[in-house]
Amino acid sequence: MDWTRILTNVFGELLAPTTAAYALAAVGLNIHFGLTGLLNFGQAGFMLLGAYGFAISTIAGLPIWAALLVAIACSVVFALILGIPTLKLRGDYLAIVTIAAAEIVRIVGRSTALTDLTGASSGLRGNSYKESFQALSPFPDGTTDIGPLSYSNNASNSWWIRLVGWALVALACLLVWRLTNSPWGRVLKGIREDEDAVRSLGKNVYAYKMQALVLGGVIGAVAGIVYVLPRAVQPDSMGRPMTFFVWTILLLGGAATVWGPVLGSMIFWAALMLIKSVMRSTVPDTVMRTEQIEQFGWIVVGVTLMMLVIFRPQGLLGDKKELAINVR
Amino acid sequence: MSADPTVPVTHGATALAAPSSPSRAADLRTRFAAVEQAPGAPKPDPIVVADGVTRHFGGMTAVDVDHLEVERGAITALIGPNGAGKTTLFNLLTGFDKPSTGTWTFEGRSLSGVPAAKVARSGMVRTFQLTKALSRMTVIENMRLGAAAQPGENLGRALLPGLWRSREREITEQAEELLARFKLDAKRDDFAGSLSGGQRKLLEMARALMSKPTMVMLDEPMAGVNPALTQSLLGHIQALRDDGTTVLFVEHDMHMVRHISDWVVVMAEGRIVAEGPPESVMSDQAVIDAYLGAHHDTDLGDDSLLTDDVTTALEGKP
Ligand SMILES: Nc1ncnc2c1ncn2[C@@H]1O[C@H](COP(=O)(O)OP(=O)(O)OP(=O)(O)O)[C@@H](O)[C@H]1O
Ligand SMILES: [Mg+2]
């Protein structure tokens, strides 16, 4: 077994743009669920909309900042459409509506009627929208080795996207930290605990829930952009499984914590890589083929999620005490 | 879970030693003397006026109030047997439920159809019969949430602590003062979910007072609160009134009602069946009928009806 290679892979996964994208998406979901108690089961929908918004407007010739604004606007509108009918109802309605709406985004995106716009099921090639982002890079072209890791400076799966992705994660965490420790965050936590109590204290619960939904959704859309920059926009890779990975990451790291989503994402992707790499080099082809190992990895994810909810429901960083008084 | 049990007792005694200002009570007594003792009686200075308020659940009528006025600056008790519609009336008045028919005003402004949060912001704050402590928040955070006019509750301003820090300090100071009054200061940093049932009642009441409301509506504030502390809380409620706050409360303990209320409104089967000062309303035949069924001639304040520990403690007997 080639441990150096395996550990390099695992280490690389810790810093990968995908890990950053998922961390960012989980930060957004944390504003929904951890802070406000909103059950959003359509975070992948926000991500896909952000990716489409950014890619399509870039292909149409808009500069990067305008494309970013389009992506954000898409997610704001999406959040409003989801929130207006459901946020006055009980929490479960939002869950049902978000899971359906995210599927609608994906299915509309991959429909052949929109081939000119979205590329239908084959999606949008990365090279058709990456240019403006890569052009912003201050680095010279080429490849840089740092420790065991070697990536191109600017192209696709680059140091540049890693830098930007993790900077965005840091920024989002800072935002969440600031907000959770503010009176605004306090109102959200109150809503999570008991909406009617907060209402009786004169707070407009509906408006707060809407703000949380929009804010978390916008962060999700930005996560979608980070996710597609090193690859392509493929609607089928951004469906329900993506939403559930984001949930797993959030619960793994610890909902309602500032760093939980980041830690959760790193551990999730690194552990998955570790399992797959070790199995690929130890399990003979006759027992399990490569694609079966891939699937086995996901089974392990599922089992981990179950164990987590049963044995450590507060996540790695969550406050045990806070959870202990949950049921009363 | 609770601290030294002797502590509240001591404080209860102090509260007993400091009764509310007699002038205020006397003033109210003269004001109420002129009020007719009948359901829907007009008051000299009503803060709440309700007309034709009904609420049906399917075929049953939970609330059917022709006319009700609540006097400003007084303590009004709303009593009635279980299922009389007291909580439902509270829900309607505070915007937590929508009436089938009816209108009502608060300080002259119509509040029918106004959402609950706006009702609270206009100065009418209520508590719940089934307490709503925000479990996974600390006691002090619960209290801070009750405060009004915190600019940091706006998303944009929340990002700039400079804009809300000073208000936060004021709020915290006010919260600590109230917590001390309600004997919860030792629990300041505990999660509200770890409080006992009675402590939650206290927290909810203290939290409701954070916004300095013009009127508080308390739904069974004393249920589950120990007798000595009850006594001191009665003192606080009277102090609130003396500061000009209007209090409307639902309570089943007749002794408590008799002790602090200036006026009593009796509901039964959704209707208001009697109104009057506490001394006379309890011997009103309609009230006794409502509670005990017809042909019963006991005064509701009679000790033979209420022989639990609370009564003994209230009366100061061993
Ligand atoms: N949401 C509801 N759906 C159906 N019926 C209801 C509802 N809320 C209250 N009721 C009915 O309305 C009537 C009045 O209830 P309410 O809770 O107002 O009584 P209450 O006077 O507060 O009684 P208690 O002293 O026991 O608290 C009861 O008969 C109750 O069954
Ligand atoms: Mg009730």
XYZ file of C-alpha atoms and ligand atoms in Angstrom:
678
model
C 0.000 0.000 0.000
C 1.325 3.420 -0.958
C 0.668 5.428 2.178
C 2.368 8.560 0.940
C 0.046 8.751 -2.009
C -3.015 7.992 0.093
C -2.174 10.593 2.701
C -1.400 13.132 0.004
C -4.801 12.499 -1.510
C -6.463 12.875 1.847
C -4.553 16.029 2.634
C -5.387 17.410 -0.787
C -9.050 16.772 -0.099
C -8.904 18.930 3.044
C -8.103 21.964 0.916
C -10.028 21.068 -2.230
C -12.376 23.626 -3.814
C -15.200 21.109 -3.460
C -14.588 20.962 0.288
C -14.694 24.756 0.431
C -17.880 24.839 -1.639
C -19.608 22.357 0.629
C -18.399 24.183 3.733
C -19.874 27.380 2.331
C -23.160 25.689 1.478
C -23.296 24.266 5.004
C -22.664 27.714 6.480
C -25.707 28.892 4.564
C -27.751 25.939 5.746
C -26.558 26.637 9.271
C -28.215 30.060 9.101
C -31.413 28.312 8.062
C -31.398 25.345 10.360
C -28.874 25.922 13.122
C -29.848 29.490 13.827
C -33.478 29.792 12.810
C -34.725 26.207 12.783
C -35.829 26.394 9.145
C -35.864 22.986 7.484
C -34.398 23.706 4.071
C -34.057 20.469 2.125
C -33.261 22.247 -1.094
C -29.845 23.787 -0.522
C -28.634 22.112 -3.743
C -31.316 24.081 -5.558
C -29.804 27.339 -4.330
C -26.357 26.106 -5.357
C -27.491 25.046 -8.817
C -29.322 28.336 -9.364
C -26.203 30.234 -8.330
C -24.095 28.138 -10.699
C -26.518 28.642 -13.595
C -26.910 32.335 -12.864
C -23.161 32.857 -12.852
C -22.302 30.615 -15.799
C -25.106 31.674 -18.116
C -24.616 35.382 -17.564
C -20.849 35.030 -18.018
C -21.409 33.153 -21.271
C -23.774 35.965 -22.288
C -20.844 38.321 -21.898
C -21.398 39.940 -18.514
C -18.332 40.851 -16.428
C -17.636 38.710 -13.361
C -19.131 41.070 -10.792
C -22.361 41.353 -12.769
C -22.505 37.570 -13.158
C -22.060 37.250 -9.400
C -24.900 39.704 -8.838
C -27.123 37.737 -11.202
C -26.404 34.552 -9.242
C -27.224 36.299 -5.964
C -30.392 37.821 -7.407
C -31.523 34.385 -8.608
C -31.139 32.935 -5.130
C -32.908 35.897 -3.510
C -35.877 35.497 -5.830
C -35.868 31.735 -5.253
C -35.859 32.243 -1.469
C -38.736 34.707 -1.700
C -40.764 32.354 -3.861
C -40.191 29.536 -1.387
C -40.668 31.644 1.692
C -43.711 33.753 0.936
C -46.204 30.886 0.925
C -44.537 28.648 3.503
C -42.933 30.708 6.256
C -46.292 31.505 7.818
C -47.033 27.793 8.066
C -45.495 25.128 10.259
C -41.873 24.162 9.656
C -42.535 20.917 7.821
C -44.148 22.743 4.925
C -40.941 24.543 4.106
C -39.145 21.194 4.074
C -41.550 19.723 1.544
C -41.580 22.802 -0.641
C -37.795 23.235 -0.694
C -37.074 19.636 -1.606
C -39.577 19.859 -4.457
C -38.409 23.274 -5.626
C -34.770 22.182 -5.801
C -35.834 19.252 -7.954
C -37.817 21.600 -10.185
C -34.729 23.759 -10.719
C -32.699 20.714 -11.676
C -35.340 19.201 -13.945
C -36.070 22.485 -15.697
C -32.329 23.036 -16.082
C -31.779 19.684 -17.745
C -34.863 19.830 -19.982
C -34.118 19.814 -23.692
C -36.278 22.888 -24.223
C -33.539 24.942 -22.598
C -30.584 23.358 -24.393
C -29.412 26.712 -25.766
C -29.358 28.241 -22.314
C -28.389 25.496 -19.885
C -27.001 22.819 -22.149
C -29.746 20.491 -20.916
C -28.558 17.327 -19.183
C -24.990 17.583 -20.412
C -24.773 21.024 -18.786
C -22.341 23.845 -19.404
C -18.657 23.218 -20.074
C -16.355 24.792 -17.550
C -14.225 26.501 -20.174
C -17.204 28.474 -21.390
C -17.450 30.526 -18.153
C -14.157 30.149 -16.270
C -12.243 32.741 -18.233
C -13.291 35.874 -16.351
C -12.566 34.288 -12.971
C -9.140 33.010 -13.976
C -8.300 36.368 -15.514
C -8.638 37.966 -12.079
C -5.835 35.846 -10.664
C -2.733 37.784 -9.662
C -0.563 34.677 -10.127
C 1.526 33.971 -13.208
C 0.493 30.978 -15.272
C 2.124 27.670 -14.454
C 2.112 25.088 -11.742
C 3.183 25.421 -8.126
C 4.164 22.694 -5.685
C 3.508 23.329 -2.028
C 4.588 20.383 0.103
C 3.219 17.267 -1.499
C 0.486 19.167 -3.342
C 0.855 20.244 -6.907
C -1.780 22.259 -8.744
C -1.850 24.721 -11.582
C -1.836 28.350 -10.500
C -4.925 29.535 -12.332
C -6.494 26.935 -14.578
C -9.522 24.959 -13.390
C -8.675 23.030 -10.228
C -6.153 25.682 -9.252
C -4.511 27.339 -6.273
C -6.432 30.442 -7.248
C -9.862 28.837 -6.791
C -8.642 27.326 -3.507
C -7.574 30.713 -2.270
C -10.812 32.419 -3.264
C -12.998 29.533 -2.084
C -11.486 29.410 1.388
C -11.416 33.184 1.668
C -15.152 33.141 1.014
C -15.595 30.444 3.649
C -13.680 32.552 6.165
C -15.762 35.582 5.280
C -19.017 33.655 5.661
C -17.886 32.298 9.037
C -16.997 35.777 10.174
C -20.441 36.956 9.108
C -22.163 34.126 10.967
C -20.040 34.733 14.048
C -20.931 38.425 14.015
C -24.609 37.728 13.486
C -24.992 34.924 16.031
C -23.547 37.215 18.654
C -25.850 40.067 17.786
C -29.396 40.893 18.856
C -30.521 39.875 15.360
C -29.107 36.388 15.886
C -30.777 36.273 19.271
C -34.178 36.830 17.677
C -33.444 34.000 15.222
C -32.537 31.648 18.061
C -35.734 32.638 19.814
C -37.691 31.762 16.687
C -35.928 28.405 16.561
C -37.073 27.732 20.113
C -40.633 29.035 20.014
C -42.076 31.303 17.371
C -45.119 32.318 19.372
C -43.053 33.418 22.341
C -41.002 35.668 20.074
C -44.142 37.004 18.469
C -45.566 37.817 21.896
C -42.471 39.931 22.501
C -43.246 42.087 19.481
C -40.862 40.702 16.853
C -42.026 40.236 13.301
C -41.204 36.529 13.054
C -42.104 36.232 9.389
C -39.695 38.972 8.355
C -36.853 37.437 10.368
C -37.428 33.995 8.894
C -37.450 35.497 5.432
C -34.177 37.326 6.058
C -32.581 34.111 7.291
C -33.866 32.137 4.313
C -32.557 34.714 1.855
C -29.182 35.120 3.550
C -28.531 31.383 3.804
C -29.718 30.931 0.233
C -27.375 33.608 -1.093
C -24.443 31.921 0.625
C -25.633 28.662 -0.947
C -25.617 30.289 -4.387
C -22.058 31.530 -3.919
C -21.135 28.002 -2.809
C -22.612 26.754 -6.078
C -20.313 29.068 -8.021
C -17.259 27.874 -6.110
C -18.387 24.311 -6.751
C -18.639 24.654 -10.523
C -15.589 26.833 -11.182
C -13.129 23.906 -11.227
C -15.494 21.665 -13.208
C -18.693 22.023 -15.286
C -22.287 22.894 -14.457
C -24.021 19.540 -14.451
C -27.552 19.611 -13.090
C -27.527 15.919 -12.241
C -24.505 16.244 -9.999
C -26.328 18.935 -8.015
C -29.493 17.140 -6.993
C -30.851 15.638 -3.811
C -27.630 13.819 -2.839
C -25.849 17.159 -2.725
C -28.446 18.535 -0.327
C -28.052 15.516 1.909
C -24.257 15.777 1.904
C -24.603 19.389 3.000
C -26.905 18.257 5.808
C -24.505 15.505 6.827
C -21.654 17.992 6.912
C -23.637 20.416 9.036
C -24.743 17.758 11.515
C -21.258 16.228 11.594
C -19.574 19.516 12.439
C -22.365 20.718 14.686
C -25.364 22.865 13.834
C -25.565 26.334 15.373
C -21.782 26.517 15.747
C -19.630 28.899 13.744
C -16.893 26.478 12.649
C -18.960 23.294 12.559
C -19.728 23.466 8.833
C -16.032 23.963 7.972
C -14.803 21.144 10.171
C -17.667 18.954 8.997
C -16.851 19.483 5.332
C -13.141 18.795 5.810
C -13.731 15.610 7.770
C -16.467 14.433 5.444
C -14.416 14.699 2.250
C -11.119 13.620 3.793
C -12.681 10.556 5.423
C -14.412 9.616 2.204
C -11.139 9.897 0.316
C -9.329 7.865 2.958
C -11.862 5.046 2.824
C -11.858 4.928 -0.945
C -8.072 5.143 -1.333
C -7.388 2.485 1.262
C -9.970 0.152 -0.203
C -8.769 0.675 -3.747
C -5.275 -0.395 -2.783
C -6.242 -3.248 -0.456
C -9.423 -4.816 -1.818
C -8.711 -6.933 -4.888
C -10.665 -6.241 -8.068
C -12.340 -9.631 -7.850
C -14.011 -8.699 -4.542
C -14.991 -5.127 -5.266
C -14.512 -3.131 -8.451
C -13.558 0.571 -8.382
C -17.102 1.826 -8.956
C -18.356 -0.494 -6.235
C -15.798 0.979 -3.876
C -17.158 4.391 -4.791
C -20.632 3.233 -3.811
C -19.345 1.593 -0.669
C -17.944 4.975 0.339
C -21.441 6.439 0.191
C -22.808 3.583 2.248
C -20.267 4.426 4.912
C -21.441 8.041 4.744
C -25.012 6.951 5.331
C -24.103 4.759 8.270
C -21.961 7.541 9.735
C -24.883 9.941 9.542
C -27.090 7.469 11.373
C -24.485 6.870 14.079
C -23.999 10.580 14.426
C -27.641 11.363 14.953
C -27.928 8.565 17.483
C -24.731 8.963 19.470
C -23.630 12.540 18.996
C -26.609 14.562 17.823
C -24.939 17.843 18.676
C -22.128 17.177 16.172
C -18.406 17.441 16.831
C -18.419 21.068 17.942
C -21.935 21.294 19.346
C -22.756 21.973 22.953
C -23.894 18.773 24.636
C -25.547 20.730 27.416
C -27.583 22.724 24.956
C -28.966 19.573 23.425
C -29.608 17.742 26.664
C -32.480 20.045 27.506
C -33.998 19.810 24.089
C -36.885 17.546 24.927
C -39.154 18.796 27.655
C -32.470 22.284 41.123
C -33.698 25.394 42.903
C -31.408 27.282 45.236
C -31.752 27.260 49.003
C -35.488 26.923 49.616
C -35.424 29.323 52.501
C -34.405 32.213 50.278
C -37.744 32.913 48.612
C -39.478 32.614 51.940
C -37.414 35.400 53.407
C -38.085 37.578 50.404
C -41.759 36.761 50.556
C -41.800 38.116 54.047
C -40.129 41.354 52.990
C -42.683 41.824 50.250
C -45.446 41.349 52.763
C -43.936 44.042 54.892
C -44.033 46.488 51.990
C -47.576 46.673 50.634
C -48.483 48.740 47.609
C -49.285 52.374 47.965
C -52.616 52.727 49.719
C -53.514 55.952 47.928
C -53.515 54.263 44.516
C -55.725 51.426 45.734
C -58.062 53.848 47.435
C -58.246 55.977 44.315
C -59.197 52.918 42.278
C -61.759 51.913 44.849
C -63.537 55.222 44.501
C -63.294 55.039 40.723
C -64.818 51.533 40.688
C -67.470 52.426 43.253
C -69.376 54.254 40.557
C -69.192 51.324 38.131
C -72.284 49.226 37.738
C -71.771 45.617 38.855
C -73.047 43.952 35.717
C -71.537 42.166 32.700
C -70.226 44.657 30.143
C -70.342 47.567 32.568
C -68.839 50.786 31.176
C -65.703 52.001 32.986
C -64.619 55.587 33.640
C -61.333 55.263 31.695
C -61.215 52.025 29.679
C -57.963 51.009 27.977
C -59.512 48.009 26.198
C -63.016 48.033 24.764
C -64.313 44.890 23.059
C -67.577 44.549 21.201
C -69.360 41.477 19.927
C -66.263 39.274 20.012
C -67.081 35.661 19.237
C -64.961 32.666 18.398
C -66.418 29.376 17.212
C -64.522 26.108 17.002
C -66.591 23.987 14.692
C -70.010 23.984 16.250
C -68.978 25.084 19.732
C -68.760 28.682 20.844
C -65.629 29.245 22.887
C -66.003 32.994 23.288
C -69.117 35.145 23.005
C -68.438 38.516 24.602
C -71.023 41.222 23.952
C -69.165 44.065 25.531
C -66.129 44.282 27.760
C -64.180 47.222 29.086
C -60.944 46.989 31.003
C -60.071 49.925 33.201
C -56.740 51.668 32.654
C -54.222 51.411 35.441
C -56.162 48.801 37.396
C -55.646 45.122 38.127
C -58.503 43.219 36.547
C -58.901 39.515 37.197
C -60.551 37.290 34.630
C -61.917 34.198 36.293
C -64.135 31.334 35.291
C -64.243 27.559 35.303
C -62.056 25.412 33.039
C -63.009 25.812 29.422
C -64.798 29.112 30.024
C -62.897 30.726 27.152
C -60.466 32.883 29.106
C -57.358 31.808 27.211
C -59.200 32.006 23.913
C -60.249 35.573 24.712
C -56.604 36.393 25.509
C -55.547 34.879 22.199
C -58.098 36.943 20.319
C -57.253 40.235 21.994
C -53.516 39.773 21.424
C -53.725 38.697 17.789
C -52.785 35.053 18.329
C -56.179 33.899 17.106
C -58.734 35.346 14.714
C -62.288 35.945 15.952
C -65.351 34.774 14.075
C -66.858 38.223 14.620
C -66.157 41.314 16.677
C -63.972 44.366 17.097
C -61.907 45.785 19.904
C -59.737 48.752 20.615
C -56.667 49.292 22.733
C -56.003 52.856 23.840
C -58.597 53.986 21.352
C -56.963 52.308 18.338
C -58.627 49.324 16.714
C -56.628 46.141 17.109
C -58.897 43.743 15.238
C -56.915 41.906 12.591
C -53.604 43.320 13.793
C -50.849 40.651 13.911
C -49.602 39.499 17.299
C -46.171 41.099 17.059
C -47.686 44.475 16.284
C -50.122 44.157 19.166
C -47.157 43.550 21.465
C -45.286 46.518 20.023
C -48.290 48.734 20.640
C -47.855 48.017 24.345
C -50.107 45.049 25.055
C -47.903 42.120 26.066
C -49.164 38.714 27.145
C -47.829 35.559 28.728
C -48.988 32.036 28.055
C -50.793 29.545 30.232
C -48.431 26.840 28.946
C -45.106 28.550 29.460
C -42.965 29.331 26.482
C -39.460 29.556 27.867
C -36.903 29.558 25.061
C -35.185 26.399 26.291
C -31.850 26.456 24.509
C -31.199 30.068 25.341
C -29.900 31.282 28.666
C -32.146 33.055 31.140
C -30.469 36.395 30.494
C -30.805 35.960 26.717
C -34.500 35.211 27.205
C -34.789 38.447 29.104
C -32.859 40.512 26.558
C -35.127 39.232 23.825
C -38.054 40.826 25.609
C -36.653 44.326 25.295
C -37.932 46.768 22.712
C -36.015 49.287 20.618
C -32.782 47.317 20.247
C -31.347 48.614 16.957
C -29.158 45.519 16.704
C -32.232 43.456 15.919
C -32.039 44.922 12.440
C -29.942 42.739 10.104
C -27.888 45.597 8.707
C -27.142 47.224 12.036
C -26.414 43.884 13.693
C -23.127 43.860 11.772
C -21.960 47.053 13.448
C -21.796 46.437 17.210
C -21.034 50.098 17.799
C -24.636 50.835 16.920
C -26.185 48.559 19.529
C -23.658 47.928 22.318
C -24.816 50.766 24.530
C -28.473 49.797 24.213
C -27.446 46.209 24.965
C -25.860 47.375 28.223
C -29.036 49.193 29.224
C -31.111 46.138 28.403
C -28.829 43.854 30.371
C -28.968 46.120 33.382
C -32.751 46.248 33.250
C -32.889 42.475 32.813
C -30.668 41.866 35.820
C -32.827 44.116 37.934
C -35.953 42.213 36.960
C -34.263 38.848 37.469
C -33.324 39.871 40.963
C -36.900 40.886 41.638
C -38.159 37.540 40.411
C -35.520 35.601 42.340
C -33.935 34.285 39.175
C -30.615 36.094 39.409
C -28.824 32.913 40.444
C -30.028 31.297 37.217
C -28.817 34.131 35.012
C -26.519 32.058 32.812
C -28.379 28.744 32.924
C -30.360 27.506 29.962
C -34.029 28.343 30.371
C -34.791 24.706 29.608
C -33.132 23.709 32.869
C -35.533 25.764 34.973
C -38.354 24.233 36.975
C -41.953 24.766 35.921
C -42.557 27.557 38.407
C -39.285 29.261 37.529
C -40.310 29.250 33.892
C -43.543 31.022 34.792
C -41.496 33.643 36.595
C -39.091 33.994 33.685
C -41.904 34.428 31.234
C -43.500 37.104 33.335
C -40.215 38.927 33.848
C -39.493 38.710 30.117
C -42.877 40.206 29.289
C -42.046 43.178 31.495
C -38.789 43.916 29.643
C -40.537 46.043 27.032
C -42.208 48.135 29.740
C -45.684 47.459 28.362
C -48.708 49.688 29.007
C -50.748 46.590 29.648
C -49.746 43.064 30.636
C -52.014 40.105 30.214
C -50.989 37.204 32.406
C -52.519 33.782 31.836
C -52.363 31.979 35.182
C -49.113 33.640 36.270
C -49.055 31.939 39.649
C -49.801 28.370 38.631
C -46.983 26.286 40.089
C -45.237 29.127 41.888
C -44.577 28.441 45.556
C -46.706 30.325 48.106
C -44.056 32.566 49.598
C -42.856 33.680 46.205
C -46.444 34.096 45.069
C -46.933 36.560 47.856
C -43.942 38.606 46.792
C -45.053 38.469 43.158
C -48.442 39.781 44.133
C -46.528 42.675 45.590
C -44.757 43.155 42.252
C -47.990 43.084 40.328
C -49.392 45.725 42.625
C -46.216 47.740 42.189
C -46.662 47.504 38.432
C -50.139 48.891 38.769
C -48.885 51.656 41.014
C -46.439 52.595 38.253
C -49.395 52.936 35.917
C -49.344 49.562 34.117
C -52.699 47.985 33.411
C -52.874 44.325 34.444
C -55.367 41.767 33.216
C -54.818 38.302 34.586
C -56.438 34.907 34.558
C -56.273 33.005 37.816
C -58.013 30.103 39.462
C -56.876 30.791 43.018
C -59.681 32.837 44.515
C -57.639 34.035 47.440
C -55.099 35.525 45.168
C -57.807 37.150 43.113
C -59.296 38.617 46.239
C -55.923 39.840 47.460
C -54.821 41.921 44.539
C -57.519 42.600 42.000
C -59.379 45.867 41.831
C -62.057 44.422 39.602
C -63.118 40.916 38.656
C -64.674 39.739 35.402
C -66.268 36.295 35.434
C -66.598 34.179 32.316
C -68.544 30.983 31.870
C -69.169 29.080 28.672
C -67.699 31.894 26.622
C -69.851 34.674 28.050
C -69.209 37.248 30.678
C -71.617 36.389 33.450
C -70.643 38.837 36.151
C -68.394 41.772 36.969
C -67.667 43.532 40.182
C -65.200 44.184 42.950
C -63.640 40.986 44.322
C -65.484 41.004 47.658
C -68.955 41.050 46.168
C -68.403 39.103 42.954
C -67.429 35.947 44.796
C -70.747 35.779 46.542
C -72.659 36.611 43.349
C -75.155 33.838 42.674
C -74.408 33.757 38.923
C -70.730 33.188 39.685
C -71.363 30.452 42.181
C -73.680 28.805 39.711
C -71.075 29.022 36.991
C -68.447 27.374 39.136
C -70.396 24.880 41.162
C -73.632 24.414 39.304
C -76.927 25.877 40.505
C -78.404 25.400 44.002
C -75.169 25.797 45.835
C -74.900 28.589 48.327
C -71.274 28.675 49.322
C -69.128 31.766 48.953
C -66.286 30.982 46.528
C -63.843 32.565 48.904
C -64.891 30.093 51.579
C -61.932 28.217 52.978
C -63.811 24.940 52.961
C -63.522 25.008 49.170
C -59.823 25.667 49.139
C -58.019 23.709 51.744
C -54.664 23.249 50.114
C -51.301 24.386 51.350
C -51.356 27.503 49.236
C -54.355 28.776 51.108
C -52.769 28.135 54.442
C -49.604 29.859 53.422
C -51.456 32.795 51.959
C -53.416 33.282 55.102
C -50.205 33.077 57.072
C -51.424 30.175 59.189
C -48.959 27.485 60.210
N -57.812 25.381 19.119
C -58.989 24.935 19.582
N -59.730 24.071 18.869
C -60.914 23.637 19.340
N -61.447 24.000 20.501
C -60.757 24.853 21.266
C -59.479 25.368 20.857
N -59.023 26.200 21.809
C -59.949 26.194 22.785
N -60.990 25.397 22.455
C -62.182 25.176 23.269
O -62.663 26.418 23.694
C -63.084 26.369 25.030
C -62.427 27.447 25.835
O -61.056 27.118 25.990
P -60.054 28.047 26.770
O -58.699 27.465 26.617
O -60.235 29.440 26.329
O -60.549 27.867 28.269
P -60.002 28.548 29.600
O -61.078 29.389 30.129
O -58.699 29.198 29.356
O -59.842 27.277 30.529
P -58.704 26.946 31.616
O -59.097 27.643 32.851
O -58.824 25.467 31.778
O -57.401 27.363 31.075
C -62.809 24.964 25.535
O -64.012 24.242 25.533
C -61.860 24.393 24.506
O -62.116 23.027 24.313
Mg -56.789 28.895 29.991
